[in-house]
Tab-separated table of C-alpha atoms in Angstrom:
chain	number	residue	atom	x	y	z
A	237	MET	CA	2.955	4.165	21.030
A	238	PRO	CA	-0.008	2.302	22.720
A	239	THR	CA	0.864	0.378	25.838
A	240	VAL	CA	1.302	-3.372	25.211
A	241	THR	CA	-1.663	-5.208	26.673
A	242	SER	CA	-3.058	-8.796	26.573
A	243	HIS	CA	-6.590	-7.472	26.786
A	244	LEU	CA	-8.530	-6.917	23.488
A	245	PRO	CA	-10.854	-3.984	23.297
A	246	THR	CA	-14.458	-5.190	23.521
A	247	VAL	CA	-15.907	-5.299	20.153
A	248	PRO	CA	-19.509	-7.008	19.477
A	249	PRO	CA	-19.064	-10.198	17.350
A	250	SER	CA	-21.446	-8.584	14.770
A	251	ALA	CA	-18.894	-6.031	14.034
A	252	TRP	CA	-16.898	-8.620	11.964
A	253	SER	CA	-20.006	-9.549	10.057
A	254	ALA	CA	-19.280	-7.398	7.061
A	255	LEU	CA	-15.838	-8.900	6.522
A	256	PRO	CA	-14.963	-12.510	5.517
A	257	PRO	CA	-15.487	-14.915	8.530
A	258	GLU	CA	-11.761	-15.930	8.625
A	259	TYR	CA	-10.713	-12.444	9.383
A	260	ALA	CA	-12.140	-12.649	12.965
A	261	ILE	CA	-9.815	-13.206	15.849
A	262	PRO	CA	-10.200	-16.826	17.207
A	263	GLU	CA	-10.556	-17.954	20.684
A	264	GLN	CA	-7.430	-20.059	20.326
A	265	ALA	CA	-4.210	-19.284	18.554
A	266	PRO	CA	-3.508	-21.583	15.616
A	267	SER	CA	-0.331	-23.540	15.229
A	268	ASP	CA	2.646	-21.822	13.435
A	269	ALA	CA	2.220	-24.009	10.522
A	270	GLU	CA	-1.455	-23.286	10.306
A	271	ALA	CA	-0.864	-19.462	10.662
A	272	ARG	CA	1.664	-19.580	7.837
A	273	ALA	CA	-0.789	-21.492	5.555
A	274	TYR	CA	-3.456	-18.860	6.375
A	275	CYS	CA	-1.221	-16.024	5.181
A	276	ARG	CA	-0.259	-17.901	1.947
A	277	ARG	CA	-3.972	-18.490	1.114
A	278	LEU	CA	-4.932	-14.910	1.837
A	279	ALA	CA	-2.059	-13.505	-0.391
A	280	ARG	CA	-2.804	-16.013	-3.238
A	281	SER	CA	-6.465	-15.273	-3.102
A	282	HIS	CA	-5.732	-11.661	-3.843
A	283	TYR	CA	-3.484	-12.663	-6.686
A	284	GLU	CA	-4.146	-9.628	-8.808
A	285	ASN	CA	-2.418	-7.482	-6.198
A	286	PHE	CA	0.425	-9.947	-5.352
A	287	SER	CA	1.264	-11.962	-8.397
A	288	VAL	CA	3.690	-9.986	-10.503
A	289	ALA	CA	6.188	-9.107	-7.771
A	290	SER	CA	6.003	-12.513	-6.160
A	291	TRP	CA	7.297	-14.169	-9.420
A	292	PHE	CA	10.688	-12.696	-8.554
A	293	LEU	CA	10.820	-12.950	-4.761
A	294	PRO	CA	13.683	-14.991	-3.346
A	295	ARG	CA	12.161	-18.232	-2.206
A	296	PRO	CA	13.370	-17.934	1.443
A	297	LEU	CA	11.513	-14.625	1.732
A	298	ARG	CA	8.151	-15.583	0.141
A	299	GLN	CA	6.550	-16.685	3.434
A	300	HIS	CA	7.552	-13.494	5.190
A	301	PHE	CA	6.102	-11.434	2.359
A	302	PHE	CA	2.923	-13.477	2.606
A	303	ASN	CA	2.748	-12.667	6.375
A	304	ILE	CA	3.193	-8.885	5.682
A	305	TYR	CA	0.691	-8.878	2.790
A	306	ALA	CA	-1.971	-10.625	5.000
A	307	TYR	CA	-1.373	-8.062	7.766
A	308	CYS	CA	-1.682	-5.072	5.150
A	309	ARG	CA	-4.629	-6.638	3.469
A	310	ILE	CA	-6.793	-7.233	6.543
A	311	SER	CA	-5.728	-3.663	7.942
A	312	ASP	CA	-6.924	-2.190	4.862
A	313	ASP	CA	-10.207	-4.047	4.730
A	314	LEU	CA	-10.911	-3.138	8.354
A	315	GLY	CA	-10.762	0.486	7.288
A	316	ASP	CA	-12.286	0.396	3.998
A	317	GLU	CA	-14.853	-2.597	3.715
A	318	VAL	CA	-17.011	-2.270	6.919
A	319	GLY	CA	-19.151	0.585	5.870
A	320	ASP	CA	-19.506	2.049	9.367
A	321	THR	CA	-17.027	4.558	10.743
A	322	ASP	CA	-17.580	3.809	14.378
A	323	ILE	CA	-17.254	0.006	13.811
A	324	SER	CA	-14.163	0.301	11.687
A	325	LEU	CA	-12.427	2.424	14.400
A	326	GLN	CA	-13.438	-0.210	16.983
A	327	LEU	CA	-11.993	-3.104	14.732
A	328	LEU	CA	-8.810	-1.225	14.054
A	329	ASP	CA	-8.395	-0.669	17.753
A	330	GLN	CA	-8.917	-4.385	18.341
A	331	TRP	CA	-6.326	-5.145	15.565
A	332	GLU	CA	-3.785	-2.950	17.126
A	333	ALA	CA	-4.360	-4.658	20.350
A	334	GLU	CA	-3.412	-7.943	18.550
A	335	LEU	CA	-0.383	-6.276	17.082
A	336	ASN	CA	0.662	-5.227	20.670
A	337	ALA	CA	-0.006	-8.943	21.844
A	338	CYS	CA	2.233	-9.911	18.938
A	339	TYR	CA	5.060	-8.006	20.330
A	340	ASP	CA	4.338	-9.009	23.748
A	341	GLY	CA	4.534	-12.709	22.719
A	342	HIS	CA	0.830	-13.997	22.975
A	343	PRO	CA	-1.117	-13.311	19.687
A	344	ARG	CA	-4.285	-15.221	18.711
A	345	HIS	CA	-4.937	-14.179	15.183
A	346	PRO	CA	-3.175	-16.330	12.583
A	347	VAL	CA	-1.720	-13.270	10.852
A	348	PHE	CA	0.043	-12.248	14.023
A	349	VAL	CA	1.154	-15.779	14.867
A	350	ALA	CA	2.874	-15.970	11.503
A	351	LEU	CA	4.168	-12.413	11.638
A	352	ALA	CA	5.801	-12.906	15.091
A	353	GLU	CA	8.547	-14.956	13.302
A	354	THR	CA	9.090	-12.335	10.659
A	355	ILE	CA	9.360	-9.593	13.229
A	356	ARG	CA	11.956	-11.524	15.373
A	357	LYS	CA	13.944	-12.634	12.331
A	358	PHE	CA	14.306	-9.122	10.765
A	359	GLU	CA	14.039	-6.998	13.898
A	360	ILE	CA	11.095	-4.977	12.540
A	361	PRO	CA	10.013	-2.065	14.840
A	362	LYS	CA	6.238	-1.998	15.786
A	363	HIS	CA	5.785	1.451	14.448
A	364	GLU	CA	6.060	0.348	10.816
A	365	PHE	CA	2.843	-1.822	11.350
A	366	ALA	CA	1.154	0.654	13.691
A	367	ASP	CA	1.576	3.645	11.180
A	368	LEU	CA	-0.494	1.855	8.618
A	369	LEU	CA	-3.350	1.665	11.115
A	370	THR	CA	-2.871	5.404	11.820
A	371	ALA	CA	-3.666	5.939	8.142
A	372	PHE	CA	-6.630	3.793	7.991
A	373	ARG	CA	-8.106	5.607	11.060
A	374	GLN	CA	-7.443	8.797	9.388
A	375	ASP	CA	-9.550	7.636	6.456
A	376	GLN	CA	-12.441	7.268	8.826
A	377	ARG	CA	-12.061	10.797	10.134
A	378	ILE	CA	-10.702	12.861	7.233
A	379	THR	CA	-12.181	12.979	3.795
A	380	ARG	CA	-10.469	16.053	2.348
A	381	TYR	CA	-6.839	17.447	2.210
A	382	GLU	CA	-6.304	21.141	2.036
A	383	THR	CA	-2.691	21.047	0.832
A	384	PHE	CA	-0.326	18.834	-1.005
A	385	ARG	CA	1.742	18.772	2.222
A	386	ASP	CA	-1.255	17.423	4.158
A	387	LEU	CA	-1.577	14.605	1.576
A	388	LEU	CA	2.060	13.790	1.768
A	389	ASP	CA	1.583	13.547	5.633
A	390	TYR	CA	-1.070	10.931	4.927
A	391	CYS	CA	1.172	9.012	2.536
A	392	ARG	CA	3.944	8.936	5.207
A	393	ASN	CA	1.635	6.471	7.130
A	394	SER	CA	-0.369	4.850	4.433
A	395	ALA	CA	2.261	4.125	1.814
A	396	ASN	CA	5.826	4.481	2.988
A	397	PRO	CA	5.703	1.855	5.887
A	398	VAL	CA	5.153	-0.845	3.232
A	399	GLY	CA	8.454	0.091	1.506
A	400	HIS	CA	10.242	0.029	4.885
A	401	LEU	CA	8.813	-3.406	5.615
A	402	VAL	CA	10.017	-4.715	2.354
A	403	LEU	CA	13.581	-3.198	2.936
A	404	TYR	CA	13.634	-4.794	6.361
A	405	LEU	CA	12.969	-8.212	4.926
A	406	CYS	CA	15.848	-7.694	2.475
A	407	GLY	CA	18.228	-6.695	5.147
A	408	TYR	CA	18.123	-2.896	4.824
A	409	SER	CA	17.290	-0.613	7.715
A	410	ASP	CA	19.203	2.637	6.937
A	411	SER	CA	17.607	5.954	6.511
A	412	GLU	CA	19.048	6.580	2.969
A	413	ARG	CA	17.406	3.587	1.427
A	414	GLN	CA	14.183	4.225	3.398
A	415	LEU	CA	14.077	7.813	2.032
A	416	LEU	CA	14.400	6.661	-1.683
A	417	SER	CA	11.706	3.954	-0.969
A	418	ASP	CA	9.424	6.724	0.465
A	419	TYR	CA	9.647	8.659	-2.732
A	420	THR	CA	8.549	5.553	-4.682
A	421	CYS	CA	5.790	4.504	-2.281
A	422	THR	CA	4.431	8.056	-2.140
A	423	ALA	CA	4.420	8.271	-5.919
A	424	LEU	CA	2.590	4.931	-6.100
A	425	GLN	CA	-0.010	6.238	-3.664
A	426	LEU	CA	-0.443	9.320	-5.728
A	427	ALA	CA	-0.771	7.423	-8.976
A	428	ASN	CA	-3.484	5.303	-7.452
A	429	PHE	CA	-5.230	8.380	-6.105
A	430	TRP	CA	-5.259	9.959	-9.550
A	431	GLN	CA	-6.491	6.784	-11.083
A	432	ASP	CA	-9.352	6.316	-8.623
A	433	VAL	CA	-10.851	9.949	-8.180
A	434	THR	CA	-14.337	8.700	-9.099
A	435	ALA	CA	-14.213	5.584	-6.757
A	436	ASP	CA	-12.830	7.604	-3.942
A	437	PHE	CA	-15.460	10.170	-4.362
A	438	ALA	CA	-18.124	7.511	-4.137
A	439	LYS	CA	-16.711	6.554	-0.685
A	440	GLY	CA	-17.003	10.325	0.363
A	441	ARG	CA	-13.332	11.150	-0.089
A	442	ILE	CA	-11.259	13.529	-2.230
A	443	TYR	CA	-7.512	13.129	-2.277
A	444	LEU	CA	-6.815	15.838	-4.749
A	445	PRO	CA	-5.580	18.841	-2.693
A	446	LEU	CA	-8.360	21.433	-2.230
A	447	GLU	CA	-5.822	24.194	-3.003
A	448	ASP	CA	-5.294	22.742	-6.456
A	449	LEU	CA	-9.089	22.455	-7.055
A	450	ARG	CA	-9.216	26.217	-6.266
A	451	ARG	CA	-5.989	26.982	-8.250
A	452	PHE	CA	-7.490	25.314	-11.432
A	453	GLY	CA	-11.041	26.461	-10.874
A	454	VAL	CA	-12.525	22.908	-10.294
A	455	ASN	CA	-15.300	22.362	-7.879
A	456	GLU	CA	-16.618	19.183	-6.161
A	457	ASP	CA	-19.809	19.289	-8.148
A	458	SER	CA	-17.872	18.691	-11.267
A	459	ILE	CA	-16.358	15.600	-9.778
A	460	ARG	CA	-19.761	14.401	-8.609
A	461	LYS	CA	-21.111	14.779	-12.130
A	462	CYS	CA	-18.029	13.132	-13.731
A	463	GLU	CA	-17.430	16.226	-15.893
A	464	ASN	CA	-14.046	16.038	-17.304
A	465	THR	CA	-13.770	19.695	-18.123
A	466	SER	CA	-10.720	21.447	-19.549
A	467	ALA	CA	-10.016	22.785	-16.064
A	468	PHE	CA	-10.143	19.484	-14.326
A	469	ARG	CA	-7.889	17.747	-17.119
A	470	ALA	CA	-5.396	20.661	-16.658
A	471	MET	CA	-5.373	19.944	-12.923
A	472	MET	CA	-4.856	16.283	-13.508
A	473	LYS	CA	-2.053	16.771	-15.901
A	474	PHE	CA	-0.306	19.014	-13.121
A	475	GLU	CA	-0.919	16.148	-10.635
A	476	VAL	CA	0.407	13.384	-12.943
A	477	GLU	CA	3.501	15.399	-13.593
A	478	ARG	CA	4.027	15.829	-9.911
A	479	ALA	CA	3.745	12.262	-9.337
A	480	ARG	CA	6.268	11.428	-12.234
A	481	ALA	CA	8.748	13.714	-10.329
A	482	TRP	CA	8.551	11.630	-7.120
A	483	PHE	CA	8.902	8.323	-9.057
A	484	GLN	CA	12.146	9.844	-10.597
A	485	GLN	CA	13.495	10.825	-7.101
A	486	GLY	CA	13.020	7.176	-5.983
A	487	LEU	CA	14.548	5.350	-9.121
A	488	PRO	CA	18.143	5.435	-7.612
A	489	LEU	CA	17.029	2.883	-5.058
A	490	ILE	CA	17.178	0.228	-7.907
A	491	THR	CA	20.958	0.519	-8.029
A	492	ARG	CA	21.414	0.514	-4.172
A	493	VAL	CA	19.748	-2.858	-3.342
A	494	ASP	CA	20.353	-6.523	-4.153
A	495	ARG	CA	19.387	-7.319	-7.757
A	496	LYS	CA	16.360	-9.543	-6.861
A	497	LEU	CA	14.903	-6.736	-4.709
A	498	ALA	CA	15.941	-4.294	-7.598
A	499	LEU	CA	13.680	-6.185	-9.984
A	500	ASP	CA	10.650	-5.868	-7.676
A	501	ILE	CA	11.184	-2.168	-7.169
A	502	GLU	CA	11.488	-1.564	-10.767
A	503	LEU	CA	8.353	-3.509	-11.486
A	504	PHE	CA	6.412	-1.516	-8.866
A	505	SER	CA	7.893	1.759	-10.016
A	506	ARG	CA	7.401	1.189	-13.781
A	507	GLY	CA	3.872	-0.204	-12.954
A	508	GLY	CA	2.981	3.080	-11.241
A	509	GLN	CA	4.334	5.149	-13.928
A	510	GLU	CA	2.343	3.082	-16.394
A	511	ILE	CA	-0.750	4.049	-14.539
A	512	LEU	CA	0.351	7.788	-15.072
A	513	ASN	CA	0.746	6.904	-18.747
A	514	ALA	CA	-2.734	5.531	-19.006
A	515	ILE	CA	-4.144	8.659	-17.527
A	516	GLU	CA	-2.227	10.693	-19.980
A	517	ARG	CA	-3.544	8.461	-22.799
A	518	GLN	CA	-7.127	9.361	-21.713
A	519	ASP	CA	-6.180	13.110	-21.997
A	520	TYR	CA	-6.506	13.117	-18.182
A	521	ALA	CA	-10.287	12.513	-18.239
A	522	VAL	CA	-10.237	10.024	-15.363
A	523	LEU	CA	-13.892	10.910	-14.096
A	524	GLY	CA	-16.250	8.028	-14.850
A	525	ARG	CA	-13.575	6.128	-16.571
A	526	ARG	CA	-10.883	4.434	-14.537
A	527	PRO	CA	-7.553	4.311	-16.419
A	528	ALA	CA	-6.182	0.791	-16.454
A	529	ILE	CA	-3.091	-1.022	-17.635
A	530	SER	CA	-3.813	-3.779	-20.109
A	531	LYS	CA	-2.526	-7.263	-19.781
A	532	THR	CA	-0.185	-6.755	-22.692
A	533	ARG	CA	1.474	-3.870	-21.045
A	534	LYS	CA	1.706	-5.657	-17.721
A	535	LEU	CA	3.419	-8.499	-19.484
A	536	ALA	CA	5.765	-5.983	-21.264
A	537	LEU	CA	6.724	-4.607	-17.905
A	538	VAL	CA	7.540	-8.128	-16.608
A	539	GLY	CA	9.507	-8.913	-19.710
A	540	ARG	CA	11.442	-5.671	-19.581
A	541	ALA	CA	12.309	-6.097	-15.895
A	542	ALA	CA	13.339	-9.703	-16.484
A	543	LEU	CA	15.598	-8.717	-19.422
A	544	GLY	CA	17.199	-6.080	-17.272
A	545	LYS	CA	17.828	-8.586	-14.608
A	546	PHE	CA	19.397	-10.927	-17.319
A	547	LEU	CA	21.536	-8.162	-18.708
A	548	ARG	CA	22.862	-7.051	-15.273
A	549	LYS	CA	23.693	-10.662	-14.489
A	550	GLN	CA	25.600	-11.026	-17.866
A	551	GLY	CA	27.473	-7.720	-17.282
A	552	ARG	CA	28.945	-9.190	-13.963
A	553	LYS	CA	30.309	-12.238	-15.692
């Protein structure tokens, strides 16, 4: 792990110009109340990513979820929205220095001022946050994955820590639940990759394992031209079924956590599986046409989860 230090890496102010102005690290730390409000605003301004699960969050945990979401949101944007590899890496280094300062007791950025309380209350290890930055740096350096195992190694840092953070907030830190969470988070990451093949290629990245492209006789030129050939669709069917298997491995977690958290896990898991269903409904032709979940289906997922919560509650009476 990096050595804790109070000195931020030198990054020119212009490096932050591609990002919202409020992302920049201020000269003076805000108050705790100001920092919490900052995280709430950021989470709610990205409502499409946070809304469904937040409906069911226990009220005492909502601010802590906002704090973690704000960290993940800005970390992701530092890696994906800057448009310059060298500058992204510099900003990620500065962001990690702020993470170190948070654990050392003197952060300046509002996200870390708010996050400090969350970290203390739930005793969250620093590596859960730092691992995400490892993945975002990897996105700057690596654009192809030779094997599925290589892709899983990436998911270990890019997706799985998020599940661990949620478990910490809900009082779980054991390896058994973390492993089940890893299955679900990795499956969600895979579903998003299969949904966004065209968008990722536009950024210069292919997350489909190269060994699978060779196995099914698909080349990068077909992806570039958005040619949904029979070979490509056969490969995507294989990838979709593989992701389904990972979702199935993670489903037992729903029965091993508090019912409120179980509802969120079920929503995320069913939502990810619905992405796979959308891909299947398109006959796996995802190039040039991003599969999406309709609002009706999203509401059905929420209704199904809420009904399940009600029935489980009734069953305990």
